[in-house]
Coordinates of C-alpha atoms (C1' of nucleotides) in Angstrom, one line a residue:
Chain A
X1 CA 56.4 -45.6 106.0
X2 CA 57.3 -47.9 103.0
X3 CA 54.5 -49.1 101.3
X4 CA 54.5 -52.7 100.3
X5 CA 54.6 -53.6 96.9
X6 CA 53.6 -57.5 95.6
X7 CA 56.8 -59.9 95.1
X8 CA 58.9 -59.3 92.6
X9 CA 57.5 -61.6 89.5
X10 CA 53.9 -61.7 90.9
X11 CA 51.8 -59.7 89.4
X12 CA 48.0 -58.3 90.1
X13 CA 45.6 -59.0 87.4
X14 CA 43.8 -55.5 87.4
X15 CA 39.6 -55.2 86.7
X16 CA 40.9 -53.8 83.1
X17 CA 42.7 -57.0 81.9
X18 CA 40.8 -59.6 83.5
X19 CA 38.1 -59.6 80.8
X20 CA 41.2 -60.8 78.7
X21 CA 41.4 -63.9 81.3
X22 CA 37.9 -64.2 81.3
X23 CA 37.5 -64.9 78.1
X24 CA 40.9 -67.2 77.0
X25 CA 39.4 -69.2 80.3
X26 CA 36.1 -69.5 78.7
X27 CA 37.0 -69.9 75.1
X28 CA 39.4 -73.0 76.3
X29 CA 36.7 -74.5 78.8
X30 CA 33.9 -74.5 76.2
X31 CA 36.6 -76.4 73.6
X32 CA 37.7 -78.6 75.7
X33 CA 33.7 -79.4 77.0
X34 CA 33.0 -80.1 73.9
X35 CA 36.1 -82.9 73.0
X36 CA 34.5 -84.8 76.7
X37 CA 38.0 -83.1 78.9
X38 CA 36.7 -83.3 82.6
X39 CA 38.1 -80.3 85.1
X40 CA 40.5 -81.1 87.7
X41 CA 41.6 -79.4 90.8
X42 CA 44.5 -80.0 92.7
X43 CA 46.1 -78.2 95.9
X44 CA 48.8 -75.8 94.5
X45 CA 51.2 -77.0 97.6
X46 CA 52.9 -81.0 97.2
X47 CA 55.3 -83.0 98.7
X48 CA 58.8 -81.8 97.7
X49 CA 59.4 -85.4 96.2
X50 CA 56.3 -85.3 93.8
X51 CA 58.7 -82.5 91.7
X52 CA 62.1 -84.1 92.4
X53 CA 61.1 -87.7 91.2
X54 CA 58.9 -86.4 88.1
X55 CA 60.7 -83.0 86.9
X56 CA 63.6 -84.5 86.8
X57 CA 66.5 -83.9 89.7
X58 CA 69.1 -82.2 87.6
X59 CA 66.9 -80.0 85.6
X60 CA 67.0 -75.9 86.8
X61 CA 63.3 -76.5 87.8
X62 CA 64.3 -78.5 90.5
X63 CA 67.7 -77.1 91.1
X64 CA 67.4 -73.8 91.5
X65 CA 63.9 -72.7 90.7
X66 CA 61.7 -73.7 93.4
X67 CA 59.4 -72.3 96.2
X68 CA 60.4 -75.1 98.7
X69 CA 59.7 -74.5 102.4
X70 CA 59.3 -76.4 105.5
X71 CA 55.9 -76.9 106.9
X72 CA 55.3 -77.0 110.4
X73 CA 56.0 -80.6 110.8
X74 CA 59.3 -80.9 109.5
X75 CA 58.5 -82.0 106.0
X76 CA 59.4 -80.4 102.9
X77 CA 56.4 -78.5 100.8
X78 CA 57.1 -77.1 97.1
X79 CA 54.6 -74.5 95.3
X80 CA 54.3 -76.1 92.1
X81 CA 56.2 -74.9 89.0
X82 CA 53.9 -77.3 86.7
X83 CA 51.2 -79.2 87.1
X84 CA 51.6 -82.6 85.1
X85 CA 53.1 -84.6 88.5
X86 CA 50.3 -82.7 90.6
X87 CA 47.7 -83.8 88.3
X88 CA 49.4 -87.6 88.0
X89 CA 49.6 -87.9 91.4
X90 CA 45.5 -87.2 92.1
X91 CA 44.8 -89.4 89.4
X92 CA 46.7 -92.6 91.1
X93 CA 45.7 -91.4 94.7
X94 CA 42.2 -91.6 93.3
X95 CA 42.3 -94.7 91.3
X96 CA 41.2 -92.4 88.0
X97 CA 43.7 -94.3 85.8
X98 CA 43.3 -97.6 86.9
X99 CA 42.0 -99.7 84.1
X100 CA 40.9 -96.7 82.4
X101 CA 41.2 -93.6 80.0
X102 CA 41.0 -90.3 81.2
X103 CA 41.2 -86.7 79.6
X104 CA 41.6 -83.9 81.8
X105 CA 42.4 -80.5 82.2
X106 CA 43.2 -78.1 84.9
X107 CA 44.2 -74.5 85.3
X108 CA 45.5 -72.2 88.0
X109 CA 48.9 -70.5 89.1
X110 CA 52.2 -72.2 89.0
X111 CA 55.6 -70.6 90.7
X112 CA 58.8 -70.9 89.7
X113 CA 62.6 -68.7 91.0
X114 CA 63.5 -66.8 87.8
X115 CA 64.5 -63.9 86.6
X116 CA 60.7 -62.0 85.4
X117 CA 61.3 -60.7 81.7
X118 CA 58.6 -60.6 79.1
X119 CA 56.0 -63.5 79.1
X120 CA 57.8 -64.9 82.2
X121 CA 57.0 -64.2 85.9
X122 CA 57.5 -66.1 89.4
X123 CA 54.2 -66.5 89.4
X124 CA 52.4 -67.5 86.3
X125 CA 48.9 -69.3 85.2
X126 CA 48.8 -72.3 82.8
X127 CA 45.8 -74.4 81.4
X128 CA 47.0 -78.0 81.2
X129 CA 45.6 -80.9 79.4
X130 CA 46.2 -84.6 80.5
X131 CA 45.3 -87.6 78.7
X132 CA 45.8 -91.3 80.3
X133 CA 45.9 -94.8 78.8
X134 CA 46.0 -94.3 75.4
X135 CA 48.6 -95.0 73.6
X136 CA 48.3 -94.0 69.8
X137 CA 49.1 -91.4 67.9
X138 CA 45.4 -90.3 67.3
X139 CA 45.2 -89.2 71.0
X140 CA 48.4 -87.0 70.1
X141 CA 46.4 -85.7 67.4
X142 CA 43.4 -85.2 69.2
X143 CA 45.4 -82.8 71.0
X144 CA 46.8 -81.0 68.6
X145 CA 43.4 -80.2 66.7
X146 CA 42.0 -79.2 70.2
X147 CA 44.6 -76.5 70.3
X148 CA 44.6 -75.6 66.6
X149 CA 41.0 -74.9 67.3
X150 CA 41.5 -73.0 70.4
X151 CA 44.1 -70.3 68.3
X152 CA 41.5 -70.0 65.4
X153 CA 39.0 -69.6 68.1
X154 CA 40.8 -66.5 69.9
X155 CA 42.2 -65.0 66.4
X156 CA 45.9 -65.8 67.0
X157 CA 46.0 -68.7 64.6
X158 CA 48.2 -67.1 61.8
X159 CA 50.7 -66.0 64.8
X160 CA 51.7 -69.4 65.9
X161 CA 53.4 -72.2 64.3
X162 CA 53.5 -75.9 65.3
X163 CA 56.7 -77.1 65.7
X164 CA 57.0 -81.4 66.5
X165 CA 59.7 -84.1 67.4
X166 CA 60.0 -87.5 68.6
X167 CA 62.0 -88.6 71.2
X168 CA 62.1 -92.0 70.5
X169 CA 62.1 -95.1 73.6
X170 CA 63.8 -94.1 76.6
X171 CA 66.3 -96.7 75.3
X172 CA 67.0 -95.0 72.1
X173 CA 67.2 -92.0 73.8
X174 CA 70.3 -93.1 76.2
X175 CA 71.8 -94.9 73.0
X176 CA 71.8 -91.3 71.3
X177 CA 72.9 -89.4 74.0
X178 CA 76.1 -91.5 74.4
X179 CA 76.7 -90.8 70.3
X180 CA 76.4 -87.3 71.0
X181 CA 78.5 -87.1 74.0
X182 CA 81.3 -88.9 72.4
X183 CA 80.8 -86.4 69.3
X184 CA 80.7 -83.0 71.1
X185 CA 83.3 -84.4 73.8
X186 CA 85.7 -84.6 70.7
X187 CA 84.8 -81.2 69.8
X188 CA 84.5 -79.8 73.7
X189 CA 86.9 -76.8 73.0
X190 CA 84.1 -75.2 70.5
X191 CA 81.2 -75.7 73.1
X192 CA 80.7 -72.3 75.2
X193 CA 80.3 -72.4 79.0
X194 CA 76.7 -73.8 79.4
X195 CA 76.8 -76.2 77.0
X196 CA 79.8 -78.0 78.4
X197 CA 77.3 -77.5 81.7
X198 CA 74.9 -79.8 79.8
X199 CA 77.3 -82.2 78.4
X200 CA 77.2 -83.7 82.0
X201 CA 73.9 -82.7 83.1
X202 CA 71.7 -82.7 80.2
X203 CA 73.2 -83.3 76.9
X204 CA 70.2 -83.4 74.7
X205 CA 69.3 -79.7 75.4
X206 CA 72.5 -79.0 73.9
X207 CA 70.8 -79.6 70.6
X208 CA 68.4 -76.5 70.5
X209 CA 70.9 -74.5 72.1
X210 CA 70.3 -70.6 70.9
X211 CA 74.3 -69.9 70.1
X212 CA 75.1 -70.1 66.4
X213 CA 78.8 -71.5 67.1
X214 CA 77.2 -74.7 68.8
X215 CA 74.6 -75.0 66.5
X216 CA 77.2 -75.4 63.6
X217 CA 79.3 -77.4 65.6
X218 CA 76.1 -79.7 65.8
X219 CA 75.7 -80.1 61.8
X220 CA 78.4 -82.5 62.0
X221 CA 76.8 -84.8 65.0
X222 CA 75.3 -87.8 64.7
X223 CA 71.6 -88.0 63.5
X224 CA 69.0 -88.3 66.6
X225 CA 66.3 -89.9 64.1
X226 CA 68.5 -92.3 62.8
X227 CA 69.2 -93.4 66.2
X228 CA 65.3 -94.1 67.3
X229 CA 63.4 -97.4 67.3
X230 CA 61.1 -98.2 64.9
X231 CA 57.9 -98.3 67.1
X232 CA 58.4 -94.2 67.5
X233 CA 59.3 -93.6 63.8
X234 CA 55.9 -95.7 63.0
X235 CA 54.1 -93.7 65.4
X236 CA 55.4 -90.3 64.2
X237 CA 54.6 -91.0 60.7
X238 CA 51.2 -91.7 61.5
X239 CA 51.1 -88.5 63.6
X240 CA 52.3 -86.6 60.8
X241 CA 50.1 -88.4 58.1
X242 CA 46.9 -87.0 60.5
X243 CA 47.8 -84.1 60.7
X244 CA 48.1 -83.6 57.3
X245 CA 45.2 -85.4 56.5
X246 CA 43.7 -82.8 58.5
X247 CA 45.2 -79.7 57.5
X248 CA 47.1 -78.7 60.3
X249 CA 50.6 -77.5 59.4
X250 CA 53.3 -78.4 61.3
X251 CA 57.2 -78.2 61.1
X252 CA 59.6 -81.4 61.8
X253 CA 62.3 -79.7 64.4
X254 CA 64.8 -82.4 65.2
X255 CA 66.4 -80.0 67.4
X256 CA 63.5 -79.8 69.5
X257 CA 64.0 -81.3 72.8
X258 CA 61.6 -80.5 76.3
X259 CA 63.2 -79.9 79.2
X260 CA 61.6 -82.0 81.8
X261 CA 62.9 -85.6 81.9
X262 CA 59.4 -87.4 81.8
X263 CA 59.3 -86.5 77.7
X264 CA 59.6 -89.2 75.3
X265 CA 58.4 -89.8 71.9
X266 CA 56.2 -87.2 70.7
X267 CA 57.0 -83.5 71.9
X268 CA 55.6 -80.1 70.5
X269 CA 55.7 -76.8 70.7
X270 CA 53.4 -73.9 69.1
X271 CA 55.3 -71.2 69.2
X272 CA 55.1 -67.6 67.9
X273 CA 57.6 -65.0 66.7
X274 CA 55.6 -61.8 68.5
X275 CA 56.4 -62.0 72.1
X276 CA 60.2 -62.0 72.4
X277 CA 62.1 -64.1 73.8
X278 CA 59.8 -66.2 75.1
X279 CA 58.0 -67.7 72.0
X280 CA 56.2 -70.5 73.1
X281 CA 52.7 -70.4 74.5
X282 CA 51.9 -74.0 74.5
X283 CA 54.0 -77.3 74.4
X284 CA 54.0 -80.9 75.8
X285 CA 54.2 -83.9 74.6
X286 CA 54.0 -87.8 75.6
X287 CA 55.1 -89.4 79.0
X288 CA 54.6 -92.6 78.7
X289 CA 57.0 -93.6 81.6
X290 CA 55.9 -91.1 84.3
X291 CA 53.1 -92.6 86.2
X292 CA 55.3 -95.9 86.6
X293 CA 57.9 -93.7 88.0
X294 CA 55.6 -92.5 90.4
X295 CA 54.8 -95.7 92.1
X296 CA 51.6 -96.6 89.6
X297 CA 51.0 -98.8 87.0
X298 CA 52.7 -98.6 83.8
X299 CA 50.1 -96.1 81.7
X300 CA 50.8 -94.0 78.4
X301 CA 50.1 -90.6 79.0
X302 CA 49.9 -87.2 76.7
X303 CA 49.5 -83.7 77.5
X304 CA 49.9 -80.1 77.1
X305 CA 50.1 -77.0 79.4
X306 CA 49.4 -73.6 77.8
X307 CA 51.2 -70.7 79.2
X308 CA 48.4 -67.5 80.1
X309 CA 50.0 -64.8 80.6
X310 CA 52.0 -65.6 77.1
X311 CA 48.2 -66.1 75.4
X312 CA 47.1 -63.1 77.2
X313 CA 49.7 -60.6 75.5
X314 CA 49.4 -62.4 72.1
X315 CA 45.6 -62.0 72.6
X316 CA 46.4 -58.0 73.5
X317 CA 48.3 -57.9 70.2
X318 CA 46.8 -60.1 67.8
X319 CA 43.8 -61.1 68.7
X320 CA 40.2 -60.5 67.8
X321 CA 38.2 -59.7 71.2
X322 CA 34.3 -59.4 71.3
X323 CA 33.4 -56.0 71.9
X324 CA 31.5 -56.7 74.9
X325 CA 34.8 -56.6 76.7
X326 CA 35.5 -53.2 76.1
X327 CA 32.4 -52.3 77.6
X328 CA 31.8 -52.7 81.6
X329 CA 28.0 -52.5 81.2
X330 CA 25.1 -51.9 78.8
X331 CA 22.8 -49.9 80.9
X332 CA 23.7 -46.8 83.2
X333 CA 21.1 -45.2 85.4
X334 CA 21.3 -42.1 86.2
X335 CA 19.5 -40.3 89.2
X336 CA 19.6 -37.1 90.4
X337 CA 18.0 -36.1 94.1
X338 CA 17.2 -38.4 96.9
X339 CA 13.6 -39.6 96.0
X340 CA 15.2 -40.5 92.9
X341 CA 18.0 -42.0 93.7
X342 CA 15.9 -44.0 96.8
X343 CA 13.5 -44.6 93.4
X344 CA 16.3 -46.2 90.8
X345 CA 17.5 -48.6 93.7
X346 CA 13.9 -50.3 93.3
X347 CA 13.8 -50.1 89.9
X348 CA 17.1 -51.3 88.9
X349 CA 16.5 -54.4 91.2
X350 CA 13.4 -55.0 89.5
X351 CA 15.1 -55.2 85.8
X352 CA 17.3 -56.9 86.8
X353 CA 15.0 -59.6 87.1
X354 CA 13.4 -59.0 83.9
X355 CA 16.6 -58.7 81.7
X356 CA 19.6 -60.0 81.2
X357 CA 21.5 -56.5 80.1
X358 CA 24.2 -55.7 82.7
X359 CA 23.0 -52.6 84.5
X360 CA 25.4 -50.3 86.7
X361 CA 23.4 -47.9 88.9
X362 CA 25.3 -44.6 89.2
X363 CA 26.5 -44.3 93.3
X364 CA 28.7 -41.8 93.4
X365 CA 26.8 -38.3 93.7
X366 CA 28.3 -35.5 91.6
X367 CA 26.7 -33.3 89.0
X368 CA 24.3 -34.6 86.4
X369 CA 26.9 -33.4 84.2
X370 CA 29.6 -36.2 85.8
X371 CA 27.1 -38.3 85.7
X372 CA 26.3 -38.5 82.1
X373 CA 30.5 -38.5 81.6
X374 CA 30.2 -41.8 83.8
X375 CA 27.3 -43.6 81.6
X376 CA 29.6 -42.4 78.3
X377 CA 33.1 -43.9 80.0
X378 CA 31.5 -47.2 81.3
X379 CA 30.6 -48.2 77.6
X380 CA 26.4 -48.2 78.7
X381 CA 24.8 -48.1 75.0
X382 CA 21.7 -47.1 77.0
X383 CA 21.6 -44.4 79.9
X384 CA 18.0 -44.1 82.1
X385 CA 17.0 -40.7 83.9
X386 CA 15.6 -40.2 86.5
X387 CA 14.9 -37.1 88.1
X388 CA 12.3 -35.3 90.2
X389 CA 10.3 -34.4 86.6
X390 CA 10.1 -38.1 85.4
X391 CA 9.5 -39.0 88.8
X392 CA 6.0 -37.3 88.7
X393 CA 5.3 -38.6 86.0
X394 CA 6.1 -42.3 86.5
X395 CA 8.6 -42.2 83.6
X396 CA 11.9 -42.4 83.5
X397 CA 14.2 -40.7 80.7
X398 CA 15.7 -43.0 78.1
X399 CA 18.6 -42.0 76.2
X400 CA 20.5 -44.1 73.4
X401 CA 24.6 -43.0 73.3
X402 CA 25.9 -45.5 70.6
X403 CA 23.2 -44.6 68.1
X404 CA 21.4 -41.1 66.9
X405 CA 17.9 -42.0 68.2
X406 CA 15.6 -40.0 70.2
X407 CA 15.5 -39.9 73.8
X408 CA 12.2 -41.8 75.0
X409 CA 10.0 -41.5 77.9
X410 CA 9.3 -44.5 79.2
X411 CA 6.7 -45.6 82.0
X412 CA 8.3 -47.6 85.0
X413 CA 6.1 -50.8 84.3
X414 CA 7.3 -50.2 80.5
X415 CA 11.2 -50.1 80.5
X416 CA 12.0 -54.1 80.4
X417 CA 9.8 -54.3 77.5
X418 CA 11.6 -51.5 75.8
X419 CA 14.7 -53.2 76.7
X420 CA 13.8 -56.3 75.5
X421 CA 12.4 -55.0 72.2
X422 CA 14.7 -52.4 71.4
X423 CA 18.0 -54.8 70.1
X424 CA 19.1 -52.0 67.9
X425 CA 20.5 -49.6 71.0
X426 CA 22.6 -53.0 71.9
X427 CA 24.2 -54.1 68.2
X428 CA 27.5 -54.2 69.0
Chain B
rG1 C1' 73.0 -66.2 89.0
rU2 C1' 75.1 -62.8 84.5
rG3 C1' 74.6 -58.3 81.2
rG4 C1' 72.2 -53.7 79.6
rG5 C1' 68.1 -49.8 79.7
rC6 C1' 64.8 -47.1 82.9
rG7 C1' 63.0 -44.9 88.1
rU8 C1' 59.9 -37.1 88.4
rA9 C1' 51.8 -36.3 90.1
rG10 C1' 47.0 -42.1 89.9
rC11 C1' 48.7 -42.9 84.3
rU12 C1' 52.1 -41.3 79.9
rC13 C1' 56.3 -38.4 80.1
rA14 C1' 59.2 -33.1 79.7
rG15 C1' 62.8 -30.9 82.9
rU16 C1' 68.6 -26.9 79.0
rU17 C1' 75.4 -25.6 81.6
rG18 C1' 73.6 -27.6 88.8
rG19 C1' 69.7 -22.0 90.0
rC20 C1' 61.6 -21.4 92.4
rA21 C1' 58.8 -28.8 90.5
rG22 C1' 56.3 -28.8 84.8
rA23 C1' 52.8 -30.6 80.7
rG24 C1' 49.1 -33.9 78.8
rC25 C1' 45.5 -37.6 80.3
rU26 C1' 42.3 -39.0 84.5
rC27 C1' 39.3 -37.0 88.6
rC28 C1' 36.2 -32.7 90.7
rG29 C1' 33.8 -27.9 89.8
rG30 C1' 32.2 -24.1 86.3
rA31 C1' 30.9 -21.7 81.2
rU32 C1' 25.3 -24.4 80.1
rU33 C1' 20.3 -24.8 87.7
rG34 C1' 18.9 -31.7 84.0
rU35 C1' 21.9 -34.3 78.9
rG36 C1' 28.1 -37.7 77.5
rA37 C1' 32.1 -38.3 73.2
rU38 C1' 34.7 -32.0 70.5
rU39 C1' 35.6 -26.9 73.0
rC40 C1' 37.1 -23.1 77.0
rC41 C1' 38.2 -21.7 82.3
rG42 C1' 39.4 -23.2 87.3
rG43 C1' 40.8 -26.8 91.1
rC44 C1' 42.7 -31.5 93.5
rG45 C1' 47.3 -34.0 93.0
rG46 C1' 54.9 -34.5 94.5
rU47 C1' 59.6 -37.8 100.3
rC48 C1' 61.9 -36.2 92.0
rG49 C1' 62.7 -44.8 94.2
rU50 C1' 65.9 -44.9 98.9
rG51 C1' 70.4 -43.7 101.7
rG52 C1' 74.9 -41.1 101.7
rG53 C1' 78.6 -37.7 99.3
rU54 C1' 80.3 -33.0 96.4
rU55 C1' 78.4 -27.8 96.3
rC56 C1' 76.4 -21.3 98.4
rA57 C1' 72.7 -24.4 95.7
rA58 C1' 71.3 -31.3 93.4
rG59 C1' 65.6 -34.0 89.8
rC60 C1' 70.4 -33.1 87.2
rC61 C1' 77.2 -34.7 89.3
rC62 C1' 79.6 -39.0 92.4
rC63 C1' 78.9 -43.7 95.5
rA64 C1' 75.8 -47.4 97.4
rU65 C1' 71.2 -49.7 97.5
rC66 C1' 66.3 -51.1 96.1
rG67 C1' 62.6 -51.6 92.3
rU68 C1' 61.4 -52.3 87.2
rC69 C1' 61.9 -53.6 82.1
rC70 C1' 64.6 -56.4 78.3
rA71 C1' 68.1 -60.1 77.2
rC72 C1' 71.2 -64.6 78.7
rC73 C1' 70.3 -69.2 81.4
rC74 C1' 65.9 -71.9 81.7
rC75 C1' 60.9 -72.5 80.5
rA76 C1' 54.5 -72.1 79.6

RNA sequence: GUGGGCGUAGCUCAGUUGGCAGAGCUCCGGAUUGUGAUUCCGGCGGUCGUGGGUUCAAGCCCCAUCGUCCACCCCA
């Protein structure tokens, strides 16, 4: 019989990685705690509509990359592939935004149809960050030195760069685009297949196009920044001046454009040249148009969503990791024979209320010999013995295996204390 | 959707010109009746991705198909 296998793209997060997760969850929770971000959670299935009318309906997100089905009832349900118009669309069902500022962040899986390659799967987990009702650039910044501490946080912060943009008023933004399409529809016979795609579809993307013939061809189009209004300039330069009053470097990419329609004015993108193809672990930028789209209030708005999985393998490869998650435990008990394995269940349960060490009693039978392989393998610094000997006695055996100290005896009343006291069997 | 690489034990991989299906790691037992990380010995473990074809004979050659990885597109 065929076994089944998990969908191509979606992948199990096995007990040996999920450390990892833990601990990029918890680094970014406790960051974000401590700028005043509030959690929230939102269902993972939406109206269809939510992604059209946000996303934007020509981009491939909503073209061809959606999990769209039909619920029971007729109507049409997406699994999301982001989780800005999700998070949007709580925020105005709730009234959160309504005459008010709000900084949020969620996390959780998002789905979209591609083709998996390194860094990018079907299903895939990002940490977002939402900001409403402010509209200057030191909320942009804000952001920014959240993230910059985040990186120096997990160790990765001299493998990412920042990359930034503006993308001007949505007015500016249709004045350029018309330049541009006059330009490159002068020049249309050097454009390759997908860019003459965009021209009608989406002809700002053309601009960070990854072919070396179009980007050429693009040295002689018109300049986006001379094109924007002067409200976005002033807000960039005062973006940039923070930022380096602050010391975070950045790079001005005028090619950078984002691919969902809600983007204007400022975008960015930290990105990192040891994963690939798929570089970028964390961009976003302002949307200052999105929640009026979606039936609210006109309300400026700024986020971010990190990519996990991307964070995850730049963790695995650059990354400085507490030692504690190598180790599964820091106390294995050991007992050999029923009256002391009936013995260790009692005692175990009893330390655990006296100490905060993780303690793995041993289950599985075997030799005493397999049994001291399992307290080396789990990553216990301490191992406790207890057999028919120290059972008599009201001891049980203690036995350091990260440092050369002498195995103790210790009474049963005794052991938490020793525990407790002894911090040099547990230096990491 | 397009292109290329790879599918052999739980994991990492050998497998010659087509001629008995292999190693290391893991796991279990023993050398050492109760002391791990290094030794030594033994054991468990296989639909060679799947289906067809060629052949006396296929892990190996041919066709198809599925999976996977990387890249394009796109994006976190």
């Amino acid at each position: 019989m065929a076994k089944i296998k998990a969908i191509r793209g979606m992948n199990d997060i096995l007990p040996e990685q999920t450390p990892l997760w833990q601990y990029l969850e918890e680094s970014t929770r406790s960051i974000l705690s401590s700028y005043g971000y509030s959690e929230i959670r939102t269902p993972i299935v939406e109206s269809t509509d939510l992604f059209c009318r946000s996303i934007g309906e020509v981009t491939d997100i909503v073209e061809k990359e959606m999990y769209t089905f039909d619920d029971r009832n007729g109507e049409s349900l997406t699994l999301r592939p982001e989780g800005t118009a999700s998070c949007v669309r709580a925020c105005e069902e709730h009234g959160l935004i309504f005459n008010q500022v709000q900084r949020l962040w969620y996390t959780g899986p998002m789905f979209r149809y591609e083709r998996p390659q390194k860094g990018r799967y079907r299903q895939f987990h990002q940490i977002g960050v939402e900001t409403f009702g402010m509209v200057g650039p030191d909320i942009d910044t804000e952001l920014l030195l959240l993230t910059a501490r985040l990186w120096k946080k997990l160790g990765i912060d001299h493998a990412v760069t920042l990359q930034l943009n503006t993308l001007g008023s949505s007015e500016a933004r249709a004045y350029y685009r018309d330049q541009l399409v006059a330009y490159l529809t002068d020049h249309v016979d050097q454009l390759d297949e997908d860019s003459k795609r965009r021209l009608t579809t989406n002809p700002l993307r053309i601009l960070d196009s990854k072919n070396p013939q179009v980007q050429a061809l693009l040295e002689g189009a018109p300049d986006f920044h001379a094109c924007l209004d002067d409200e976005s300039l002033k807000h960039f330069d005062q973006l940039k001046r923070n930022l380096e009053s602050l010391g975070i470097p950045y790079e001005v990419n005028p090619r950078l454009v984002r691919g969902l329609d809600y983007y204007g004015r400022t975008v960015f993108e930290w990105v990192t040249d040891k994963l690939g193809a798929q570089g970028t672990v964390c961009a976003g930028g302002r949307y200052d148009g999105l929640v009026e789209q979606l039936g609210g209030r006109a309300t400026p708005a700024v986020g971010f969503a990190m990519g996990a999985e991307r964070l995850i393998l730049l963790l695995e490869a650059e990354g400085s990791l507490p030692d504690r998650l190598k180790r599964q435990t820091d106390i294995f008990i050991a007992a050999l024979g029923d009256a002391a394995e009936q013995k260790a269940l009692s005692l175990a349960e009893n330390l655990r209320d006296l100490v905060s060490w993780r303690l793995t009693l041993d289950c599985s039978g075997g030799s005493f010999k397999s049994k001291m392989k399992k307290a080396d393998r789990s990553g216990a610094r301490v191992a406790l013995i207890l057999g028919d000997s120290e059972l008599e006695q009201g001891v049980v055996a203690l036995k350091p295996l990260r440092t050369q100290d002498e195995q103790e005896l210790v009474p049963f009343d005794k052991i938490a204390a020793v525990l407790s006291a002894e911090h040099r069997y547990f230096k990491e």
